[in-house]
Coordinates of C-alpha atoms in Angstrom, one line a residue:
Chain A
M1 CA 43.0 -15.5 -8.9
T2 CA 43.9 -14.2 -12.6
G3 CA 43.6 -14.7 -15.8
R4 CA 42.6 -13.6 -19.2
V5 CA 39.8 -12.1 -19.5
M6 CA 37.2 -11.1 -22.4
V7 CA 35.5 -7.3 -22.6
G8 CA 32.4 -7.0 -25.0
I9 CA 30.9 -3.1 -24.2
F10 CA 27.4 -2.6 -24.9
T11 CA 25.3 1.1 -26.1
N12 CA 21.8 -0.4 -24.5
E13 CA 20.7 -2.6 -21.7
G14 CA 18.2 -4.7 -23.4
D15 CA 21.2 -5.5 -25.5
L16 CA 22.9 -6.4 -22.1
L17 CA 20.6 -8.0 -20.2
D18 CA 19.6 -10.5 -23.3
V19 CA 23.5 -11.3 -24.0
T20 CA 24.1 -11.7 -20.2
N21 CA 21.1 -14.6 -20.4
T22 CA 22.4 -16.3 -23.3
V23 CA 26.3 -16.3 -22.0
R24 CA 24.8 -17.8 -18.9
A25 CA 22.8 -20.8 -20.9
R26 CA 26.3 -21.5 -22.7
G27 CA 28.1 -22.1 -19.3
I28 CA 30.6 -19.2 -20.0
K29 CA 31.5 -17.8 -17.2
I30 CA 31.1 -14.0 -16.0
V31 CA 33.3 -12.3 -14.1
D32 CA 30.9 -9.6 -13.5
V33 CA 28.6 -6.8 -15.8
Y34 CA 29.2 -2.8 -15.0
A35 CA 26.9 -0.7 -15.5
P36 CA 26.6 3.5 -15.3
Y37 CA 23.4 2.4 -13.1
A38 CA 21.3 0.1 -11.5
V39 CA 19.7 -2.8 -14.3
H40 CA 16.8 -4.0 -13.6
G41 CA 17.1 -7.7 -13.5
L42 CA 20.5 -7.8 -14.2
D43 CA 21.2 -10.1 -10.7
K44 CA 18.9 -12.5 -12.4
A45 CA 20.9 -12.7 -16.0
M46 CA 24.0 -13.2 -14.0
G47 CA 21.8 -15.9 -11.7
L48 CA 23.6 -14.1 -9.1
P49 CA 22.4 -15.6 -6.3
A50 CA 19.4 -14.2 -4.2
P51 CA 21.2 -11.6 -1.7
W52 CA 20.0 -13.0 2.0
R53 CA 22.4 -11.7 3.7
I54 CA 22.3 -7.5 3.5
P55 CA 18.1 -8.0 4.3
W56 CA 19.2 -10.4 7.4
T57 CA 22.1 -7.6 8.6
C58 CA 20.0 -5.3 8.4
F59 CA 16.9 -6.4 9.9
A60 CA 19.2 -7.8 13.1
L61 CA 20.5 -4.2 13.0
G62 CA 17.4 -2.7 13.3
L63 CA 15.9 -4.4 16.2
F64 CA 19.5 -4.3 18.0
G65 CA 18.5 -0.7 18.0
A66 CA 15.3 -0.7 18.8
V67 CA 15.6 -2.7 21.7
A68 CA 19.5 -1.2 23.2
K69 CA 17.8 2.3 22.4
T70 CA 14.4 1.6 24.5
W71 CA 16.7 0.0 27.3
F72 CA 19.0 2.9 27.0
E73 CA 15.5 5.5 27.2
Y74 CA 14.3 3.7 30.5
W75 CA 17.2 3.7 32.3
T76 CA 17.7 7.3 31.8
T77 CA 14.2 8.9 32.4
A78 CA 13.4 6.1 35.2
T79 CA 16.6 4.2 37.2
D80 CA 20.1 7.1 36.4
W81 CA 18.2 10.0 36.8
P82 CA 13.9 10.3 36.9
V83 CA 12.6 13.1 35.9
N84 CA 8.8 14.0 36.0
V85 CA 7.1 15.9 32.7
G86 CA 3.8 16.4 32.8
G87 CA 2.5 14.0 35.2
K88 CA 3.6 11.0 33.6
P89 CA 5.0 7.6 35.2
W90 CA 9.1 7.3 34.7
D91 CA 8.7 4.5 32.3
S92 CA 6.5 5.8 29.7
L93 CA 6.8 3.6 26.5
P94 CA 4.8 6.0 24.4
A95 CA 7.1 8.6 24.7
F96 CA 10.0 6.7 24.4
V97 CA 8.9 5.0 20.4
P98 CA 9.6 8.0 18.4
I99 CA 13.4 7.8 19.1
T100 CA 13.0 4.4 18.8
F101 CA 11.9 4.2 15.8
E102 CA 14.4 7.4 14.2
I103 CA 17.3 4.6 16.1
M104 CA 16.3 1.3 14.2
V105 CA 15.9 3.3 10.6
L106 CA 19.4 4.8 11.2
F107 CA 20.6 0.9 12.3
A108 CA 19.0 -0.8 10.1
G109 CA 20.0 2.3 7.6
L110 CA 24.0 2.4 8.0
S111 CA 24.0 -1.6 9.1
A112 CA 23.0 -1.9 5.5
V113 CA 24.9 0.4 3.9
F114 CA 28.3 -0.8 5.3
A115 CA 26.6 -4.3 5.1
F116 CA 26.9 -3.7 1.3
F117 CA 30.4 -1.9 1.8
W118 CA 31.8 -5.2 3.4
V119 CA 30.0 -7.2 0.9
S120 CA 31.7 -5.3 -2.5
R121 CA 34.5 -4.8 -0.5
L122 CA 34.6 -0.5 -0.6
Y123 CA 36.7 1.5 2.1
P124 CA 37.9 5.1 1.9
G125 CA 40.5 5.2 -0.4
K126 CA 40.1 2.4 -2.5
K127 CA 42.1 2.4 -5.8
A128 CA 39.4 2.5 -8.6
V129 CA 39.6 -0.2 -10.9
I130 CA 37.6 0.7 -14.2
T131 CA 37.9 -2.0 -17.3
N132 CA 36.2 0.4 -19.5
V133 CA 35.1 4.7 -18.8
G134 CA 32.1 4.6 -21.3
T135 CA 30.4 2.4 -17.9
T136 CA 30.5 5.2 -15.7
D137 CA 28.8 7.9 -18.4
D138 CA 26.3 5.6 -21.0
R139 CA 28.2 1.9 -22.1
F140 CA 27.5 -1.3 -20.2
A141 CA 30.8 -3.6 -19.8
L142 CA 30.8 -7.5 -20.3
V143 CA 33.4 -9.5 -18.5
L144 CA 34.2 -12.9 -19.4
E145 CA 36.4 -15.3 -18.3
E146 CA 38.4 -17.0 -20.1
S147 CA 40.6 -19.4 -18.3
D148 CA 37.9 -22.3 -19.5
A149 CA 39.7 -24.5 -22.0
A150 CA 36.5 -25.1 -24.0
F151 CA 36.4 -21.2 -24.5
D152 CA 37.3 -20.0 -27.9
P153 CA 37.5 -16.2 -28.5
D154 CA 36.7 -16.6 -31.5
E155 CA 32.9 -17.7 -31.5
V156 CA 32.3 -15.4 -28.5
R157 CA 33.4 -12.3 -29.7
A158 CA 31.3 -13.2 -32.7
L159 CA 28.1 -14.1 -31.0
L160 CA 28.5 -10.7 -28.6
E161 CA 28.7 -8.9 -31.8
S162 CA 26.1 -10.5 -32.6
Y163 CA 24.0 -9.1 -29.8
G164 CA 25.3 -5.4 -30.6
A165 CA 29.2 -4.7 -28.8
V166 CA 30.1 -1.8 -29.9
E167 CA 33.8 -3.1 -28.6
V168 CA 35.0 -6.4 -27.8
T169 CA 39.1 -6.6 -26.5
E170 CA 40.7 -9.3 -24.9
R171 CA 43.0 -9.0 -21.2
A172 CA 45.4 -10.9 -20.0
E173 CA 46.6 -11.1 -16.6
V174 CA 43.5 -9.2 -14.9
V175 CA 43.0 -9.6 -11.1
I176 CA 39.6 -12.1 -10.7
R177 CA 37.8 -11.5 -7.9
Chain B
M1 CA -3.5 -6.3 -30.4
N2 CA -6.7 -7.9 -31.1
A3 CA -5.1 -10.9 -29.5
I4 CA -6.6 -9.7 -26.7
S5 CA -10.4 -11.4 -25.7
T6 CA -10.0 -12.9 -22.4
E7 CA -13.3 -11.2 -22.1
F8 CA -14.6 -12.6 -18.0
H9 CA -17.1 -14.5 -17.6
P10 CA -18.0 -15.5 -13.9
S11 CA -20.5 -18.8 -13.5
P12 CA -24.5 -18.7 -13.0
R13 CA -24.0 -19.9 -9.6
L14 CA -21.2 -18.0 -8.1
I15 CA -23.7 -14.6 -9.7
R16 CA -26.4 -16.3 -7.4
W17 CA -24.6 -17.1 -4.1
L18 CA -23.3 -13.5 -4.2
W19 CA -27.3 -12.1 -4.5
G20 CA -28.6 -14.3 -2.1
L21 CA -25.5 -13.2 0.2
V22 CA -26.4 -9.7 -0.4
I23 CA -30.2 -10.0 0.2
G24 CA -29.8 -12.3 3.6
G25 CA -27.4 -10.0 4.8
G26 CA -29.4 -6.8 3.7
A27 CA -32.6 -8.8 5.7
T28 CA -31.3 -8.7 8.9
L29 CA -29.8 -5.2 9.0
A30 CA -33.7 -4.4 7.8
L31 CA -34.7 -6.5 11.1
G32 CA -31.4 -5.0 12.9
L33 CA -33.4 -1.4 11.8
V34 CA -36.8 -2.3 13.1
I35 CA -35.1 -3.8 16.7
S36 CA -32.4 -1.0 16.6
P37 CA -32.2 1.8 15.0
Q38 CA -29.6 3.7 16.3
M39 CA -27.5 0.5 16.3
A40 CA -28.1 -0.9 13.2
L41 CA -27.7 2.1 11.3
S42 CA -24.4 2.2 13.1
S43 CA -23.2 -0.7 11.3
L44 CA -24.9 0.6 7.9
L45 CA -22.7 3.5 8.2
S46 CA -19.4 1.0 8.3
A47 CA -20.7 -0.9 5.3
G48 CA -21.8 1.8 3.3
Y49 CA -18.4 3.5 4.2
T50 CA -16.4 0.3 3.8
L51 CA -17.9 -0.2 0.4
L52 CA -17.1 3.4 -0.6
C53 CA -13.6 3.7 0.3
A54 CA -13.1 0.7 -1.6
G55 CA -14.1 2.3 -4.6
L56 CA -12.6 5.1 -3.7
A57 CA -9.4 3.5 -2.8
G58 CA -10.3 1.9 -7.1
I59 CA -9.9 6.0 -8.6
F60 CA -6.8 6.8 -6.4
F61 CA -5.0 4.5 -6.9
V62 CA -5.7 5.0 -10.8
A63 CA -5.0 8.3 -10.5
A64 CA -2.0 7.8 -8.3
Q65 CA 0.0 6.0 -11.3
Y66 CA -0.9 8.8 -13.8
A67 CA 0.1 11.6 -11.6
S68 CA 3.3 9.5 -11.0
G69 CA 3.6 8.3 -15.2
A70 CA 4.3 4.5 -13.7
S71 CA 3.9 1.6 -16.0
W72 CA 4.2 -0.9 -13.8
A73 CA 0.3 -0.8 -12.8
V74 CA -1.4 -0.5 -16.2
A75 CA -1.3 -4.3 -16.9
F76 CA -3.9 -5.1 -14.4
R77 CA -4.4 -1.2 -13.8
R78 CA -9.0 -2.3 -15.4
V79 CA -9.2 -4.1 -11.7
P80 CA -8.5 -1.2 -9.6
E81 CA -10.7 0.7 -11.9
A82 CA -13.7 -1.0 -12.0
M83 CA -13.6 -1.4 -8.4
C84 CA -14.4 2.2 -8.8
A85 CA -18.3 0.8 -9.4
A86 CA -18.5 0.8 -6.2
L87 CA -18.1 4.5 -6.1
P88 CA -21.8 5.2 -7.2
V89 CA -23.7 2.6 -4.5
G90 CA -21.6 3.1 -1.8
A91 CA -22.2 6.7 -1.7
L92 CA -25.7 5.6 -2.0
I93 CA -25.8 3.9 0.9
V94 CA -23.8 6.7 2.4
G95 CA -26.5 9.4 1.9
V96 CA -29.3 7.5 2.7
T97 CA -27.9 6.8 6.3
L98 CA -27.1 10.3 7.0
L99 CA -30.2 11.6 5.8
A100 CA -31.4 9.5 9.2
G101 CA -29.0 11.6 10.8
S102 CA -31.0 12.8 13.8
E103 CA -30.7 8.8 14.9
L104 CA -26.9 8.7 14.7
Y105 CA -25.2 12.3 15.0
P106 CA -26.3 13.8 19.0
W107 CA -25.0 17.1 17.3
V108 CA -28.4 17.1 15.2
H109 CA -30.5 17.5 18.6
D110 CA -28.0 18.0 21.3
R111 CA -26.2 21.5 21.0
H112 CA -24.8 21.7 24.3
H113 CA -21.1 22.9 24.1
I114 CA -21.6 22.8 20.4
T115 CA -20.5 27.0 19.8
G116 CA -18.4 28.9 17.4
F117 CA -16.9 27.7 14.2
K118 CA -17.9 24.0 15.3
A119 CA -22.0 25.3 15.5
M120 CA -21.4 26.7 12.4
W121 CA -20.2 23.9 10.5
L122 CA -22.1 20.8 12.3
N123 CA -25.3 22.2 10.4
F124 CA -27.6 19.9 9.1
P125 CA -29.3 21.3 6.0
F126 CA -24.8 22.5 5.2
F127 CA -23.6 18.9 6.1
L128 CA -26.4 17.3 3.4
M129 CA -25.0 19.5 1.1
R130 CA -21.8 19.2 1.4
A131 CA -21.3 15.4 1.4
V132 CA -23.5 15.7 -1.7
F133 CA -20.7 17.6 -3.1
Y134 CA -17.8 15.2 -1.7
L135 CA -19.4 12.6 -3.7
L136 CA -20.9 13.3 -6.5
L137 CA -17.3 15.2 -6.6
W138 CA -15.2 12.0 -7.2
W139 CA -17.9 10.4 -8.7
V140 CA -17.6 13.0 -11.2
F141 CA -14.1 12.9 -11.6
A142 CA -13.9 8.8 -11.4
R143 CA -16.0 8.9 -14.6
K144 CA -13.9 11.2 -16.4
I145 CA -10.5 9.3 -15.5
L146 CA -12.1 5.6 -16.5
A147 CA -13.9 7.7 -20.1
T148 CA -10.5 7.9 -20.9
S149 CA -8.8 5.3 -20.2
R150 CA -11.4 3.1 -21.9
A151 CA -11.0 5.4 -24.7
Q152 CA -7.5 4.7 -25.3
D153 CA -8.5 1.0 -25.8
A154 CA -9.6 2.4 -29.6
N155 CA -8.2 5.2 -30.0
P156 CA -4.4 4.7 -28.6
D157 CA -3.2 8.3 -28.6
P158 CA -0.6 8.8 -25.9
A159 CA -2.8 12.3 -25.7
L160 CA -5.9 10.7 -23.6
S161 CA -2.4 9.6 -21.3
Q162 CA -1.9 13.1 -20.9
R163 CA -5.3 13.9 -20.5
N164 CA -5.5 11.4 -17.9
T165 CA -2.8 12.5 -16.2
R166 CA -4.3 16.3 -15.9
L167 CA -7.0 14.5 -14.8
S168 CA -5.3 12.7 -11.9
V169 CA -3.2 15.7 -10.4
L170 CA -6.4 17.9 -10.1
F171 CA -8.5 14.8 -8.5
L172 CA -5.2 13.8 -6.4
V173 CA -5.6 17.2 -4.7
L174 CA -9.3 18.1 -4.4
F175 CA -9.4 14.2 -2.7
A176 CA -6.9 14.9 0.0
I177 CA -9.3 18.3 0.8
T178 CA -12.7 15.9 1.1
F179 CA -12.0 13.1 1.7
W180 CA -10.4 14.5 5.5
L181 CA -13.4 16.8 5.6
A182 CA -15.7 14.1 5.0
S183 CA -14.4 11.6 7.5
F184 CA -14.9 15.2 10.4
D185 CA -17.8 14.8 8.9
W186 CA -19.5 11.2 9.1
I187 CA -17.4 9.6 11.1
M188 CA -15.5 12.2 13.5
S189 CA -18.9 13.8 14.6
L190 CA -20.5 10.9 16.0
E191 CA -18.9 12.0 19.1
P192 CA -18.6 15.9 17.7
H193 CA -16.7 16.8 21.6
W194 CA -13.7 14.8 20.6
Y195 CA -11.6 15.5 17.6
S196 CA -8.1 15.3 16.1
T197 CA -6.7 17.1 13.0
I198 CA -4.9 14.0 11.8
F199 CA -8.2 11.8 11.2
G200 CA -8.7 12.5 8.1
I201 CA -5.0 10.9 7.0
Y202 CA -5.4 8.2 9.3
N203 CA -8.4 7.0 7.4
F204 CA -7.1 7.9 4.1
A205 CA -4.3 5.3 5.3
G206 CA -7.0 2.6 6.3
M207 CA -8.8 3.1 2.9
F208 CA -5.6 2.6 1.0
S209 CA -4.4 0.3 3.1
S210 CA -7.0 -2.0 3.0
G211 CA -7.6 -0.7 -0.9
I212 CA -4.5 -2.1 -1.7
A213 CA -5.8 -5.4 -0.3
I214 CA -8.1 -5.7 -1.6
I215 CA -6.2 -4.6 -5.6
I216 CA -4.4 -7.6 -4.3
L217 CA -6.9 -10.4 -4.2
L218 CA -9.0 -9.2 -7.2
V219 CA -6.0 -9.0 -9.3
L220 CA -4.9 -12.5 -8.0
W221 CA -8.8 -14.0 -8.7
M222 CA -8.7 -12.3 -12.2
R223 CA -5.2 -13.8 -12.8
R224 CA -6.7 -17.3 -12.1
A225 CA -10.2 -17.0 -13.9
G226 CA -8.4 -16.0 -16.7
P227 CA -8.6 -12.5 -18.2
L228 CA -5.6 -11.1 -16.3
R229 CA -3.9 -15.2 -16.7
D230 CA -0.9 -13.7 -19.8
F231 CA -0.7 -10.0 -18.6
V232 CA 0.3 -9.9 -14.5
T233 CA 3.2 -11.7 -13.0
D234 CA 5.1 -12.3 -9.8
E235 CA 7.0 -9.0 -10.9
H236 CA 3.4 -7.4 -9.8
F237 CA 2.2 -8.9 -7.0
H238 CA 6.2 -8.6 -5.3
D239 CA 5.0 -4.7 -5.8
L240 CA 1.8 -4.9 -4.9
G241 CA 3.1 -6.6 -2.0
K242 CA 5.7 -4.0 -1.3
L243 CA 2.7 -1.1 -2.0
L244 CA 1.0 -2.9 1.2
F245 CA 3.5 -3.0 3.5
G246 CA 4.5 0.2 2.9
F247 CA 0.4 1.7 3.5
T248 CA 0.3 -0.7 6.6
S249 CA 3.2 0.8 7.8
F250 CA 2.0 4.1 7.2
W251 CA -1.1 3.7 9.0
M252 CA 0.5 2.0 11.7
Y253 CA 2.8 5.3 11.7
I254 CA -0.6 8.0 11.4
W255 CA -2.6 5.9 14.2
F256 CA 1.0 6.5 16.2
S257 CA 1.0 10.1 15.8
Q258 CA -2.7 9.9 16.5
Y259 CA -2.1 8.4 20.2
M260 CA 0.5 10.3 21.4
L261 CA -0.2 13.7 20.8
I262 CA -3.4 12.5 22.7
W263 CA -2.0 10.9 25.2
Y264 CA 0.7 13.6 26.1
A265 CA -1.6 16.7 25.8
N266 CA -3.9 14.3 28.8
I267 CA -6.6 17.3 27.6
T268 CA -9.8 15.9 28.4
E269 CA -12.2 15.4 25.7
E270 CA -8.9 14.4 23.3
T271 CA -8.8 11.6 25.2
L272 CA -12.4 11.0 25.6
R273 CA -12.0 8.4 22.9
Y274 CA -9.5 6.3 24.5
T275 CA -10.2 6.0 27.9
H276 CA -13.3 4.6 26.3
L277 CA -11.4 2.2 24.0
Q278 CA -9.2 1.0 26.8
H279 CA -11.5 -0.2 29.0
R280 CA -13.3 -2.7 29.6
Y281 CA -14.1 -5.6 26.4
W282 CA -12.6 -2.6 24.2
L283 CA -9.5 -3.6 24.9
P284 CA -8.7 -6.4 23.3
L285 CA -10.2 -5.7 20.6
F286 CA -8.3 -1.8 20.6
I287 CA -5.5 -4.3 20.7
L288 CA -5.5 -7.0 17.7
N289 CA -7.0 -3.8 15.5
V290 CA -3.2 -2.6 15.5
I291 CA -1.6 -6.4 15.5
L292 CA -4.2 -7.1 12.1
N293 CA -3.5 -4.0 10.9
W294 CA 0.1 -3.6 11.2
V295 CA 2.1 -6.1 13.3
F296 CA 1.0 -9.5 11.2
P297 CA 0.8 -7.6 7.3
F298 CA 4.9 -5.8 8.8
L299 CA 6.3 -9.5 9.5
A300 CA 5.1 -11.6 7.0
L301 CA 5.7 -9.2 4.1
L302 CA 9.0 -8.6 5.2
N303 CA 9.9 -11.6 3.1
K304 CA 10.4 -11.8 -0.5
R305 CA 8.3 -14.9 -0.7
T306 CA 5.7 -14.1 0.9
K307 CA 5.3 -10.7 -2.1
R308 CA 6.0 -12.8 -4.7
T309 CA 3.8 -16.1 -3.1
G310 CA -0.2 -15.6 -4.3
H311 CA -2.0 -18.0 -1.9
L312 CA 0.6 -16.3 1.1
L313 CA 0.2 -12.1 -0.3
A314 CA -4.1 -13.0 0.0
R315 CA -3.4 -14.6 3.0
V316 CA -2.2 -11.3 4.4
A317 CA -4.4 -9.3 2.5
A318 CA -7.7 -11.2 4.5
V319 CA -6.2 -10.7 7.3
V320 CA -5.4 -6.2 6.9
L321 CA -9.2 -6.7 5.1
V322 CA -10.7 -8.1 8.4
G323 CA -8.3 -5.5 10.7
R324 CA -10.0 -3.1 7.8
W325 CA -13.4 -4.0 9.4
L326 CA -12.1 -3.9 13.0
D327 CA -10.9 -0.7 11.9
V328 CA -14.0 1.2 11.4
Y329 CA -15.9 -0.8 13.5
L330 CA -13.5 0.5 16.4
M331 CA -14.7 4.1 14.6
V332 CA -17.9 3.9 14.6
Q333 CA -19.0 2.0 17.0
P334 CA -18.0 3.3 20.7
A335 CA -20.8 6.1 19.8
A336 CA -23.2 3.9 19.5
G337 CA -22.6 1.2 22.2
G338 CA -22.4 1.1 25.6
E339 CA -19.8 -0.2 28.2
N340 CA -19.0 -3.4 26.6
P341 CA -18.6 -3.7 23.0
T342 CA -21.4 -5.7 21.0
I343 CA -21.6 -7.7 17.5
A344 CA -24.9 -7.9 16.9
V345 CA -26.0 -10.0 14.0
W346 CA -26.5 -7.2 11.4
D347 CA -23.2 -6.9 12.1
I348 CA -22.4 -9.4 10.5
G349 CA -24.9 -9.0 7.6
A350 CA -24.0 -5.8 7.1
V351 CA -20.5 -6.6 5.9
V352 CA -21.4 -10.2 4.3
A353 CA -24.0 -7.4 2.2
A354 CA -21.6 -5.0 1.8
S355 CA -19.0 -7.3 0.6
A356 CA -21.0 -9.6 -1.4
L357 CA -22.5 -6.3 -3.5
F358 CA -18.9 -5.3 -3.6
V359 CA -18.1 -8.3 -5.9
L360 CA -21.2 -7.7 -7.7
L361 CA -20.3 -4.7 -8.4
F362 CA -16.2 -5.4 -9.3
I363 CA -17.9 -7.8 -11.7
R364 CA -20.4 -5.6 -13.5
G365 CA -17.6 -3.3 -13.7
M366 CA -14.6 -5.4 -15.1
R367 CA -17.4 -6.7 -17.1
Q368 CA -17.6 -3.3 -18.9
A369 CA -14.5 -2.9 -20.7
S370 CA -11.7 -5.1 -22.1
P371 CA -9.6 -6.2 -19.2
V372 CA -6.5 -4.9 -20.3
P373 CA -5.7 -1.5 -21.5
A374 CA -4.7 -2.8 -25.1
G375 CA -4.1 1.5 -26.3
D376 CA -2.0 2.2 -23.3
P377 CA 1.5 3.3 -24.2
R378 CA 2.9 2.2 -21.1
L379 CA 1.0 -1.4 -21.3
A380 CA 4.3 -3.1 -23.1
E381 CA 6.6 -1.8 -20.0
S382 CA 4.3 -2.6 -17.0
L383 CA 4.0 -6.7 -19.2
H384 CA 8.0 -7.1 -19.2
Y385 CA 9.5 -5.1 -16.4
H386 CA 11.8 -6.6 -13.6
N387 CA 12.0 -5.9 -9.4

């Protein structure tokens, strides 16, 4: 959908957390918050739901990697082409553990990264939409949705400025996910 | 910061109970020393070593926080600091047990196949001198770090934090070497023909994962009992839970690293210990050790809710502590024991007495200083951080 947005730019992490909490408490819709790094506590301030999909994807694919690799090692060394190593039994499970562990970590790690890309709709070649170029350096941007009839631009602008906003702009026709 | 005056007053009834347990457990141990000296000395060594390790976990935790410049744990740092009160008493018990070394360590009398460097190293007077050196070194560093931390309460000078950072870095380096050697001396040499170079790290992993479990239980207690009620939040428990998750996994990693190399190489004197542990009724305990110390905490702590909910985290920590006892039991007892594992009344008595003694020492340590390091420049950060 598209709509009008108001963008407040902040220079301080603490101000950003406080203003985000206040704005959400007042029922103003937050489109997104942009920061140059991960701000601890911002997800709670924005009222984002706990991310349950990525941990479970990570766990499930990690488990899949471990099981698949154990089966593959068993198949290669005990079934398809039995190799005698130091007189050990062919299905020597302790010997499989390090590789199983590595593959589990690889699957769990990569699945978490890809799940994150999927959820945040990132892919190679995607055109970056930068709200304010400062958010790639030392600025924090709070983007608010203006579509609500109760949204009073002047009041919200004063509110953002009372929390130390260095710049407040309004933009029309911005794509809101 | 005069607002912080929440002192810790445990009920006299609790103190009486704890003393009762120490005396009762100690009595069974004394009985054991009369009936079966070697077996009872093994449980005395286990108890003293576990107690000492609890104190070492406290000072290691504090030193690691200083060395890394971490702020999150400052709010409850007085808890691991108070755990250090177990150091001198644990050192005394270990020291006394080692003096009776001829009963415990077969190499004192039987020098068969003990040659070369090993013959020089496993020499009883030198063995005792090393023990005194390790114990004194740890105690001196613990005292210095604690004294600096406490001095900061009255004099909030950041230079004191820097002084402790330097002390901590030096301590960690010396501790890594001395704890490694101490575990070789006191535990590994119970079976002098069995050796494993990773044994020191294995002991460190067990010491620290159980140490985190102890910190979790004590911080929960201090929050409930009052002194830390307004200072410790769910965020602290979330991070302690993550640390427990990480270090129980580290324990498993080292456990398996030791097991796999010995299994792979299949050299008789190295496999000795594992063939013993995989026979008869030792096998269920051998498997239970892995379940209590890793499988259960790993699965339970994957969930965020377990880490942030006090009573759930406490249960996981309690399981890890039972696992710690079993782990030490499996390191110490097979050398003294026979075909099957035995658990005598003094084995239980030693655990009960050591645990009660630890709580008494902790209470003493906790009451020696303000429950919160009010002068630490990192305290404010620790009170307001988010995960």
